[in-house]
PDB file of C-alpha atoms in Angstrom:
ATOM      1  CA  MET A 161     -25.170  -1.844  29.836  1.00  0.00           C
ATOM      2  CA  LEU A 162     -22.217  -0.187  28.247  1.00  0.00           C
ATOM      3  CA  ARG A 163     -19.449  -2.648  27.978  1.00  0.00           C
ATOM      4  CA  VAL A 164     -16.043  -2.018  26.842  1.00  0.00           C
ATOM      5  CA  LEU A 165     -12.907  -3.834  26.187  1.00  0.00           C
ATOM      6  CA  VAL A 166      -9.889  -3.739  28.636  1.00  0.00           C
ATOM      7  CA  ARG A 167      -6.650  -5.068  27.766  1.00  0.00           C
ATOM      8  CA  THR A 168      -4.789  -6.911  30.502  1.00  0.00           C
ATOM      9  CA  GLY A 169      -1.304  -7.714  31.078  1.00  0.00           C
ATOM     10  CA  THR A 170      -1.780 -10.826  29.079  1.00  0.00           C
ATOM     11  CA  GLU A 171      -2.936 -11.250  25.491  1.00  0.00           C
ATOM     12  CA  ALA A 172      -6.574 -11.869  26.552  1.00  0.00           C
ATOM     13  CA  CYS A 173      -9.417  -9.163  26.388  1.00  0.00           C
ATOM     14  CA  ARG A 174     -12.103  -9.384  28.933  1.00  0.00           C
ATOM     15  CA  ALA A 175     -15.344  -7.149  29.068  1.00  0.00           C
ATOM     16  CA  VAL A 176     -16.518  -5.050  32.041  1.00  0.00           C
ATOM     17  CA  SER A 177     -19.368  -3.243  32.918  1.00  0.00           C
ATOM     18  CA  THR A 178     -18.800   0.692  33.372  1.00  0.00           C
ATOM     19  CA  SER A 179     -22.152   1.592  34.751  1.00  0.00           C
ATOM     20  CA  SER A 180     -25.205  -0.100  36.308  1.00  0.00           C
ATOM     21  CA  THR A 181     -27.937   2.049  34.534  1.00  0.00           C
ATOM     22  CA  VAL A 182     -27.643   3.126  30.972  1.00  0.00           C
ATOM     23  CA  LEU A 183     -30.257   5.226  29.106  1.00  0.00           C
ATOM     24  CA  SER A 184     -31.459   3.336  25.963  1.00  0.00           C
ATOM     25  CA  ILE A 185     -31.437   6.075  23.460  1.00  0.00           C
ATOM     26  CA  PRO A 186     -32.397   4.914  19.867  1.00  0.00           C
ATOM     27  CA  VAL A 187     -29.626   5.723  17.549  1.00  0.00           C
ATOM     28  CA  LYS A 188     -30.445   5.869  13.601  1.00  0.00           C
ATOM     29  CA  LYS A 189     -27.824   4.097  11.890  1.00  0.00           C
ATOM     30  CA  GLU A 190     -26.639   5.795   8.632  1.00  0.00           C
ATOM     31  CA  GLU A 191     -26.979   3.880   5.613  1.00  0.00           C
ATOM     32  CA  LEU A 192     -24.766   4.389   3.003  1.00  0.00           C
ATOM     33  CA  SER A 193     -24.202   2.667  -0.269  1.00  0.00           C
ATOM     34  CA  ALA A 194     -20.927   1.175  -1.297  1.00  0.00           C
ATOM     35  CA  LYS A 195     -20.182   3.932  -3.825  1.00  0.00           C
ATOM     36  CA  GLU A 196     -20.770   6.558  -1.288  1.00  0.00           C
ATOM     37  CA  VAL A 197     -18.496   4.862   1.349  1.00  0.00           C
ATOM     38  CA  TRP A 198     -15.449   4.813  -1.111  1.00  0.00           C
ATOM     39  CA  GLU A 199     -16.207   8.389  -2.239  1.00  0.00           C
ATOM     40  CA  ARG A 200     -15.434   9.257   1.443  1.00  0.00           C
ATOM     41  CA  ARG A 201     -12.442   7.091   1.632  1.00  0.00           C
ATOM     42  CA  ALA A 202     -11.318   8.500  -1.498  1.00  0.00           C
ATOM     43  CA  LYS A 203     -11.138  11.942  -0.221  1.00  0.00           C
ATOM     44  CA  LEU A 204      -8.432  10.817   2.325  1.00  0.00           C
ATOM     45  CA  ARG A 205      -6.035  10.653  -0.813  1.00  0.00           C
ATOM     46  CA  ILE A 206      -6.315  14.512  -1.392  1.00  0.00           C
ATOM     47  CA  PRO A 207      -2.846  15.736  -0.497  1.00  0.00           C
ATOM     48  CA  LYS A 208      -2.713  18.372   2.319  1.00  0.00           C
ATOM     49  CA  LEU A 209       0.085  20.702   3.501  1.00  0.00           C
ATOM     50  CA  GLN A 210       1.877  19.271   6.567  1.00  0.00           C
ATOM     51  CA  LYS A 211       0.751  22.436   8.575  1.00  0.00           C
ATOM     52  CA  ASP A 212      -3.262  21.575   7.761  1.00  0.00           C
ATOM     53  CA  GLU A 213      -2.953  18.359   8.892  1.00  0.00           C
ATOM     54  CA  GLN A 214      -5.079  17.266  12.184  1.00  0.00           C
ATOM     55  CA  LEU A 215      -3.713  14.280  13.697  1.00  0.00           C
ATOM     56  CA  SER A 216      -6.090  12.165  15.685  1.00  0.00           C
ATOM     57  CA  SER A 217      -5.420  11.242  19.192  1.00  0.00           C
ATOM     58  CA  LYS A 218      -4.443   7.836  20.373  1.00  0.00           C
ATOM     59  CA  VAL A 219      -7.332   6.035  20.925  1.00  0.00           C
ATOM     60  CA  TYR A 220      -6.143   2.240  20.553  1.00  0.00           C
ATOM     61  CA  PHE A 221      -3.959  -0.032  22.179  1.00  0.00           C
ATOM     62  CA  ALA A 222      -0.836  -1.694  21.085  1.00  0.00           C
ATOM     63  CA  PRO A 223       1.554  -3.911  22.912  1.00  0.00           C
ATOM     64  CA  GLU A 224       5.074  -2.306  23.198  1.00  0.00           C
ATOM     65  CA  TRP A 225       7.551  -3.033  20.640  1.00  0.00           C
ATOM     66  CA  ASP A 226      10.805  -4.589  21.791  1.00  0.00           C
ATOM     67  CA  LEU A 227      13.539  -3.240  19.806  1.00  0.00           C
ATOM     68  CA  GLU A 228      16.284  -5.117  21.332  1.00  0.00           C
ATOM     69  CA  LYS A 229      14.499  -8.261  20.303  1.00  0.00           C
ATOM     70  CA  LYS A 230      15.572  -9.847  17.062  1.00  0.00           C
ATOM     71  CA  ALA A 231      13.325 -11.837  14.884  1.00  0.00           C
ATOM     72  CA  ASN A 232      16.098 -14.049  13.869  1.00  0.00           C
ATOM     73  CA  MET A 233      17.493 -14.805  17.646  1.00  0.00           C
ATOM     74  CA  ASP A 234      20.779 -13.517  16.644  1.00  0.00           C
ATOM     75  CA  GLU A 235      23.108 -12.173  19.273  1.00  0.00           C
ATOM     76  CA  GLY A 236      25.132  -9.271  19.624  1.00  0.00           C
ATOM     77  CA  PHE A 237      24.247  -5.617  18.638  1.00  0.00           C
ATOM     78  CA  VAL A 238      20.867  -4.806  17.002  1.00  0.00           C
ATOM     79  CA  ASP A 239      21.755  -4.183  13.190  1.00  0.00           C
ATOM     80  CA  PRO A 240      19.141  -1.569  11.755  1.00  0.00           C
ATOM     81  CA  LEU A 241      19.942  -2.912   8.116  1.00  0.00           C
ATOM     82  CA  LYS A 242      18.630  -6.447   9.072  1.00  0.00           C
ATOM     83  CA  GLY A 243      14.938  -6.987   9.139  1.00  0.00           C
ATOM     84  CA  TYR A 244      14.050  -3.556   7.603  1.00  0.00           C
ATOM     85  CA  GLY A 245      10.857  -3.202   5.430  1.00  0.00           C
ATOM     86  CA  MET A 246       7.932  -5.467   6.082  1.00  0.00           C
ATOM     87  CA  THR A 247       8.556  -8.621   8.003  1.00  0.00           C
ATOM     88  CA  PRO A 248       6.171 -11.630   9.179  1.00  0.00           C
ATOM     89  CA  GLU A 249       6.473 -10.193  12.697  1.00  0.00           C
ATOM     90  CA  LYS A 250       5.543  -6.555  11.909  1.00  0.00           C
ATOM     91  CA  TRP A 251       2.434  -7.674   9.754  1.00  0.00           C
ATOM     92  CA  GLU A 252       1.189  -9.973  12.606  1.00  0.00           C
ATOM     93  CA  TYR A 253       1.707  -6.848  14.934  1.00  0.00           C
ATOM     94  CA  TYR A 254      -1.232  -5.183  13.365  1.00  0.00           C
ATOM     95  CA  ASN A 255      -3.461  -8.185  14.630  1.00  0.00           C
ATOM     96  CA  LYS A 256      -2.573  -7.284  18.289  1.00  0.00           C
ATOM     97  CA  VAL A 257      -3.776  -3.878  18.073  1.00  0.00           C
ATOM     98  CA  VAL A 258      -7.083  -3.009  19.847  1.00  0.00           C
ATOM     99  CA  TRP A 259      -9.528  -0.539  19.147  1.00  0.00           C
ATOM    100  CA  PRO A 260     -12.666   0.735  21.186  1.00  0.00           C
ATOM    101  CA  PRO A 261     -15.963  -0.835  20.204  1.00  0.00           C
ATOM    102  CA  ASN A 262     -17.792   0.760  17.481  1.00  0.00           C
ATOM    103  CA  TYR A 263     -15.034   3.117  16.686  1.00  0.00           C
ATOM    104  CA  ILE A 264     -15.791   5.814  14.157  1.00  0.00           C
ATOM    105  CA  VAL A 265     -13.054   7.089  11.844  1.00  0.00           C
ATOM    106  CA  PRO A 266     -13.000  11.022  12.382  1.00  0.00           C
ATOM    107  CA  GLU A 267     -11.604  11.556   8.879  1.00  0.00           C
ATOM    108  CA  THR A 268     -14.632   9.974   7.021  1.00  0.00           C
ATOM    109  CA  GLY A 269     -17.168   9.417   9.733  1.00  0.00           C
ATOM    110  CA  LEU A 270     -17.591   5.705   9.139  1.00  0.00           C
ATOM    111  CA  PRO A 271     -17.200   2.682  11.340  1.00  0.00           C
ATOM    112  CA  LYS A 272     -13.473   1.052  11.285  1.00  0.00           C
ATOM    113  CA  PRO A 273     -13.741  -2.174   9.222  1.00  0.00           C
ATOM    114  CA  LYS A 274     -12.541  -5.144  10.616  1.00  0.00           C
ATOM    115  CA  GLU A 275      -9.226  -6.185   9.269  1.00  0.00           C
ATOM    116  CA  VAL A 276      -7.262  -9.633   8.981  1.00  0.00           C
ATOM    117  CA  PHE A 277      -3.378  -9.702   8.555  1.00  0.00           C
ATOM    118  CA  HIS A 278      -2.043 -13.001   7.567  1.00  0.00           C
ATOM    119  CA  CYS A 279       1.411 -13.958   6.176  1.00  0.00           C
ATOM    120  CA  LYS A 280       2.960 -17.208   4.404  1.00  0.00           C
ATOM    121  CA  GLU A 281       6.521 -17.428   5.431  1.00  0.00           C
ATOM    122  CA  SER A 282       9.413 -18.884   3.280  1.00  0.00           C
ATOM    123  CA  VAL A 283       7.754 -20.017  -0.012  1.00  0.00           C
ATOM    124  CA  HIS A 284      10.173 -21.075  -2.632  1.00  0.00           C
ATOM    125  CA  PHE A 285       9.103 -18.969  -5.699  1.00  0.00           C
ATOM    126  CA  SER A 286      10.073 -16.041  -7.641  1.00  0.00           C
ATOM    127  CA  PRO A 287       8.682 -12.683  -6.113  1.00  0.00           C
ATOM    128  CA  LYS A 288       8.248 -11.223  -9.816  1.00  0.00           C
ATOM    129  CA  ARG A 289       5.990 -14.075 -10.787  1.00  0.00           C
ATOM    130  CA  MET A 290       3.883 -13.776  -7.339  1.00  0.00           C
ATOM    131  CA  TRP A 291       3.477  -9.850  -8.168  1.00  0.00           C
ATOM    132  CA  ALA A 292       1.404 -10.976 -11.162  1.00  0.00           C
ATOM    133  CA  ALA A 293      -0.943 -13.043  -9.095  1.00  0.00           C
ATOM    134  CA  CYS A 294      -1.224 -10.729  -6.445  1.00  0.00           C
ATOM    135  CA  GLN A 295      -2.334  -7.954  -8.793  1.00  0.00           C
ATOM    136  CA  LEU A 296      -4.861 -10.222 -10.166  1.00  0.00           C
ATOM    137  CA  VAL A 297      -7.048 -10.502  -6.749  1.00  0.00           C
ATOM    138  CA  TRP A 298      -6.125  -7.244  -5.500  1.00  0.00           C
ATOM    139  CA  LYS A 299      -9.252  -5.177  -4.449  1.00  0.00           C
ATOM    140  CA  MET A 300     -11.652  -8.129  -4.939  1.00  0.00           C
ATOM    141  CA  ASN A 301     -13.936 -10.015  -2.844  1.00  0.00           C
ATOM    142  CA  VAL A 302     -12.124 -12.805  -1.292  1.00  0.00           C
ATOM    143  CA  ASP A 303     -14.478 -15.644  -2.615  1.00  0.00           C
ATOM    144  CA  GLU A 304     -14.311 -14.300  -5.932  1.00  0.00           C
ATOM    145  CA  ALA A 305     -10.623 -14.219  -5.771  1.00  0.00           C
ATOM    146  CA  ILE A 306     -10.126 -17.753  -4.525  1.00  0.00           C
ATOM    147  CA  THR A 307     -12.250 -18.788  -7.333  1.00  0.00           C
ATOM    148  CA  GLN A 308     -10.492 -16.611  -9.991  1.00  0.00           C
ATOM    149  CA  LEU A 309      -7.147 -18.199  -8.722  1.00  0.00           C
ATOM    150  CA  ASP A 310      -8.312 -21.869  -8.749  1.00  0.00           C
ATOM    151  CA  MET A 311      -9.227 -21.516 -12.332  1.00  0.00           C
ATOM    152  CA  GLN A 312      -5.351 -20.367 -13.137  1.00  0.00           C
ATOM    153  CA  GLN A 313      -3.109 -23.332 -13.393  1.00  0.00           C
ATOM    154  CA  LEU A 314      -0.090 -21.543 -12.020  1.00  0.00           C
ATOM    155  CA  LYS A 315       1.846 -22.506  -9.063  1.00  0.00           C
ATOM    156  CA  GLY A 316       1.822 -18.603  -7.918  1.00  0.00           C
ATOM    157  CA  CYS A 317      -1.939 -18.605  -8.079  1.00  0.00           C
ATOM    158  CA  THR A 318      -2.206 -21.907  -5.993  1.00  0.00           C
ATOM    159  CA  LEU A 319       0.315 -20.574  -3.231  1.00  0.00           C
ATOM    160  CA  LEU A 320      -1.693 -17.205  -3.175  1.00  0.00           C
ATOM    161  CA  MET A 321      -5.228 -19.151  -3.044  1.00  0.00           C
ATOM    162  CA  GLU A 322      -4.125 -21.404  -0.109  1.00  0.00           C
ATOM    163  CA  THR A 323      -2.902 -17.980   1.628  1.00  0.00           C
ATOM    164  CA  LEU A 324      -6.334 -16.486   1.328  1.00  0.00           C
ATOM    165  CA  GLN A 325      -7.934 -19.413   2.438  1.00  0.00           C
ATOM    166  CA  LYS A 326      -5.820 -19.680   5.609  1.00  0.00           C
ATOM    167  CA  ALA A 327      -6.597 -15.993   6.128  1.00  0.00           C
ATOM    168  CA  LYS A 328     -10.177 -16.374   5.555  1.00  0.00           C
ATOM    169  CA  LYS A 329     -10.322 -19.182   8.148  1.00  0.00           C
ATOM    170  CA  ARG A 330      -8.567 -17.328  10.797  1.00  0.00           C
ATOM    171  CA  ALA A 331     -11.208 -14.410  10.368  1.00  0.00           C
ATOM    172  CA  ALA A 332     -13.965 -16.981  11.441  1.00  0.00           C
ATOM    173  CA  ASP A 333     -12.199 -19.098  13.786  1.00  0.00           C
ATOM    174  CA  GLU A 334      -9.557 -16.426  15.495  1.00  0.00           C
ATOM    175  CA  PHE A 335     -11.154 -13.111  15.144  1.00  0.00           C
ATOM    176  CA  HIS A 336     -14.964 -14.091  15.240  1.00  0.00           C
ATOM    177  CA  ILE A 337     -15.768 -12.477  11.968  1.00  0.00           C
ATOM    178  CA  GLU A 338     -19.504 -13.256  11.482  1.00  0.00           C
ATOM    179  CA  PHE A 339     -19.478 -12.924   7.617  1.00  0.00           C
ATOM    180  CA  PRO A 340     -15.691 -13.804   6.479  1.00  0.00           C
ATOM    181  CA  SER A 341     -17.308 -14.179   2.851  1.00  0.00           C
ATOM    182  CA  GLN A 342     -18.071 -10.371   3.074  1.00  0.00           C
ATOM    183  CA  MET A 343     -14.533  -9.260   2.945  1.00  0.00           C
ATOM    184  CA  TYR A 344     -12.119  -8.212  -0.009  1.00  0.00           C
ATOM    185  CA  VAL A 345      -8.421  -8.425  -0.401  1.00  0.00           C
ATOM    186  CA  ALA A 346      -7.343  -5.155   0.578  1.00  0.00           C
ATOM    187  CA  ASP A 347      -3.745  -5.962   0.144  1.00  0.00           C
ATOM    188  CA  ALA A 348      -1.685  -8.740  -1.431  1.00  0.00           C
ATOM    189  CA  PHE A 349       1.917  -8.451  -2.014  1.00  0.00           C
ATOM    190  CA  PRO A 350       5.080 -10.789  -1.993  1.00  0.00           C
ATOM    191  CA  VAL A 351       8.599  -9.825  -0.199  1.00  0.00           C
ATOM    192  CA  GLN A 352      11.771 -11.744  -0.739  1.00  0.00           C
ATOM    193  CA  SER A 353      13.285 -13.088   2.251  1.00  0.00           C
ATOM    194  CA  ASN A 354      16.026 -15.179   1.700  1.00  0.00           C
ATOM    195  CA  ILE A 355      18.449 -16.109  -1.175  1.00  0.00           C
ATOM    196  CA  ILE A 356      20.237 -19.479  -1.104  1.00  0.00           C
ATOM    197  CA  LYS A 357      23.000 -20.003  -3.312  1.00  0.00           C
ATOM    198  CA  GLY A 358      23.978 -23.370  -4.689  1.00  0.00           C
ATOM    199  CA  ALA A 359      26.413 -24.105  -7.742  1.00  0.00           C
ATOM    200  CA  ARG A 360      25.798 -26.223 -10.923  1.00  0.00           C
ATOM    201  CA  ARG A 361      28.668 -28.000 -12.724  1.00  0.00           C
ATOM    202  CA  HIS A 362      28.738 -27.695 -16.426  1.00  0.00           C
ATOM    203  CA  ALA A 363      30.953 -29.144 -19.111  1.00  0.00           C
ATOM    204  CA  HIS A 364      34.802 -28.365 -19.185  1.00  0.00           C
ATOM    205  CA  GLU A 365      34.663 -27.169 -15.431  1.00  0.00           C
ATOM    206  CA  ASN A 366      32.320 -24.400 -15.836  1.00  0.00           C
ATOM    207  CA  TRP A 367      30.494 -23.722 -12.531  1.00  0.00           C
ATOM    208  CA  HIS A 368      27.307 -21.582 -12.346  1.00  0.00           C
ATOM    209  CA  THR A 369      25.585 -19.942  -9.642  1.00  0.00           C
ATOM    210  CA  ILE A 370      22.009 -21.097  -8.746  1.00  0.00           C
ATOM    211  CA  ARG A 371      19.819 -18.810  -6.605  1.00  0.00           C
ATOM    212  CA  TYR A 372      17.064 -20.306  -4.951  1.00  0.00           C
ATOM    213  CA  ARG A 373      14.696 -17.342  -3.950  1.00  0.00           C
ATOM    214  CA  TYR A 374      12.367 -17.470  -0.932  1.00  0.00           C
ATOM    215  CA  ILE A 375       9.455 -15.252  -0.391  1.00  0.00           C
ATOM    216  CA  HIS A 376       6.906 -14.305   2.132  1.00  0.00           C
ATOM    217  CA  ILE A 377       3.188 -13.645   0.969  1.00  0.00           C
ATOM    218  CA  PHE A 378       1.170 -10.995   2.870  1.00  0.00           C
ATOM    219  CA  VAL A 379      -2.358 -10.586   2.544  1.00  0.00           C
ATOM    220  CA  ARG A 380      -4.898  -8.347   4.352  1.00  0.00           C
ATOM    221  CA  LEU A 381      -8.509  -8.855   4.318  1.00  0.00           C
ATOM    222  CA  GLU A 382     -10.935  -6.010   5.180  1.00  0.00           C
ATOM    223  CA  GLU A 383     -14.861  -6.073   5.868  1.00  0.00           C
ATOM    224  CA  GLY A 384     -17.083  -4.553   3.535  1.00  0.00           C
ATOM    225  CA  PRO A 385     -17.734  -4.233  -0.114  1.00  0.00           C
ATOM    226  CA  ALA A 386     -14.751  -3.972  -2.589  1.00  0.00           C
ATOM    227  CA  PRO A 387     -14.249  -0.709  -4.434  1.00  0.00           C
ATOM    228  CA  ALA A 388     -15.350  -0.478  -8.073  1.00  0.00           C
ATOM    229  CA  TYR A 389     -11.966   0.420  -9.225  1.00  0.00           C
ATOM    230  CA  LYS A 390      -8.295  -0.497  -8.338  1.00  0.00           C
ATOM    231  CA  GLN A 391      -6.864   2.773  -8.983  1.00  0.00           C
ATOM    232  CA  HIS A 392      -6.575   5.650  -6.186  1.00  0.00           C
ATOM    233  CA  HIS A 393      -9.169   7.687  -8.105  1.00  0.00           C
ATOM    234  CA  ALA A 394     -12.100   6.539 -10.285  1.00  0.00           C
ATOM    235  CA  PRO A 395     -10.971   6.338 -13.850  1.00  0.00           C
ATOM    236  CA  LYS A 396     -12.153   9.003 -16.212  1.00  0.00           C
ATOM    237  CA  SER A 397     -14.693   8.636 -18.604  1.00  0.00           C
ATOM    238  CA  GLY A 398     -15.007   9.996 -22.241  1.00  0.00           C
ATOM    239  CA  TRP A 399     -17.175  12.698 -21.020  1.00  0.00           C
ATOM    240  CA  ASP A 400     -14.566  13.761 -18.563  1.00  0.00           C
ATOM    241  CA  HIS A 401     -11.756  13.826 -21.048  1.00  0.00           C
ATOM    242  CA  MET A 402     -14.015  15.789 -23.254  1.00  0.00           C
ATOM    243  CA  ASP A 403     -14.552  18.411 -20.616  1.00  0.00           C
ATOM    244  CA  GLU A 404     -10.878  18.658 -20.093  1.00  0.00           C
ATOM    245  CA  TYR A 405     -10.181  18.870 -23.923  1.00  0.00           C
ATOM    246  CA  TYR A 406     -12.961  21.916 -23.911  1.00  0.00           C
ATOM    247  CA  ASN A 407     -11.180  23.604 -21.056  1.00  0.00           C
ATOM    248  CA  TYR A 408      -7.928  23.635 -22.730  1.00  0.00           C
ATOM    249  CA  LEU A 409      -9.369  24.805 -25.954  1.00  0.00           C
ATOM    250  CA  ARG A 410     -11.099  27.744 -24.186  1.00  0.00           C
ATOM    251  CA  SER A 411      -7.679  28.652 -21.849  1.00  0.00           C
ATOM    252  CA  ARG A 412      -5.750  29.094 -25.122  1.00  0.00           C
ATOM    253  CA  THR A 413      -4.160  32.664 -25.593  1.00  0.00           C
ATOM    254  CA  VAL A 414      -2.557  34.155 -28.373  1.00  0.00           C
ATOM    255  CA  LYS A 415       1.281  34.809 -27.705  1.00  0.00           C
ATOM    256  CA  TYR A 416       2.367  38.465 -27.485  1.00  0.00           C
ATOM    257  CA  SER A 417      -1.046  39.653 -28.227  1.00  0.00           C
ATOM    258  CA  ILE A 418      -2.614  43.142 -27.684  1.00  0.00           C
TER     259      ILE A 418
END
């Protein structure tokens, strides 16, 4: 029987039957390698003119975002300059989006992979040093990323490793992903949250301002094999550079020639 997910007024989902009789039609599943999958997804990065874009219809369900609600529980008028950029509330909002079962992305023709969004809030650490740790594990298998971070004797790598372990645990327990070890780190980045200023007294009554920086660590795990490269497009080999150089040589012209 065909079963679909129905979102109720609460946050729970329940399965309901839509028909009593369903014809069993065998569907041949298209088997693609990881290289072919990422070649299809890389085509989405080809720039298009706005008049040539075809927007897909809204087929997902997402709870309404309360614009009057403030994350920090402040009173008064909503200030657009507060809470701009990525916040833990916005990041967790993506986990509440419900897509149809077995949804096929029309741009690629591939099933939409499962995703897990997780954030570690208010960590006393420098955002610049955390950025280096995030770049180390970006687009890497989650188990391999945890192993690599465990071998680095750095505080930032330890904090990021704990964040990935928590995200992987949520994938299995909360989102019921069957094989969380087959996910990769699709996104990992820090955002500075608060700066608490202090003071330090030096000799001759010289006072120096100390800034205690706190950050949020955002990670997104995506199901499937990790890409073979971290850039938007595949890196060019020596043969590709040779072809480009040959094309440049053959396209030369003599200025003011007959």
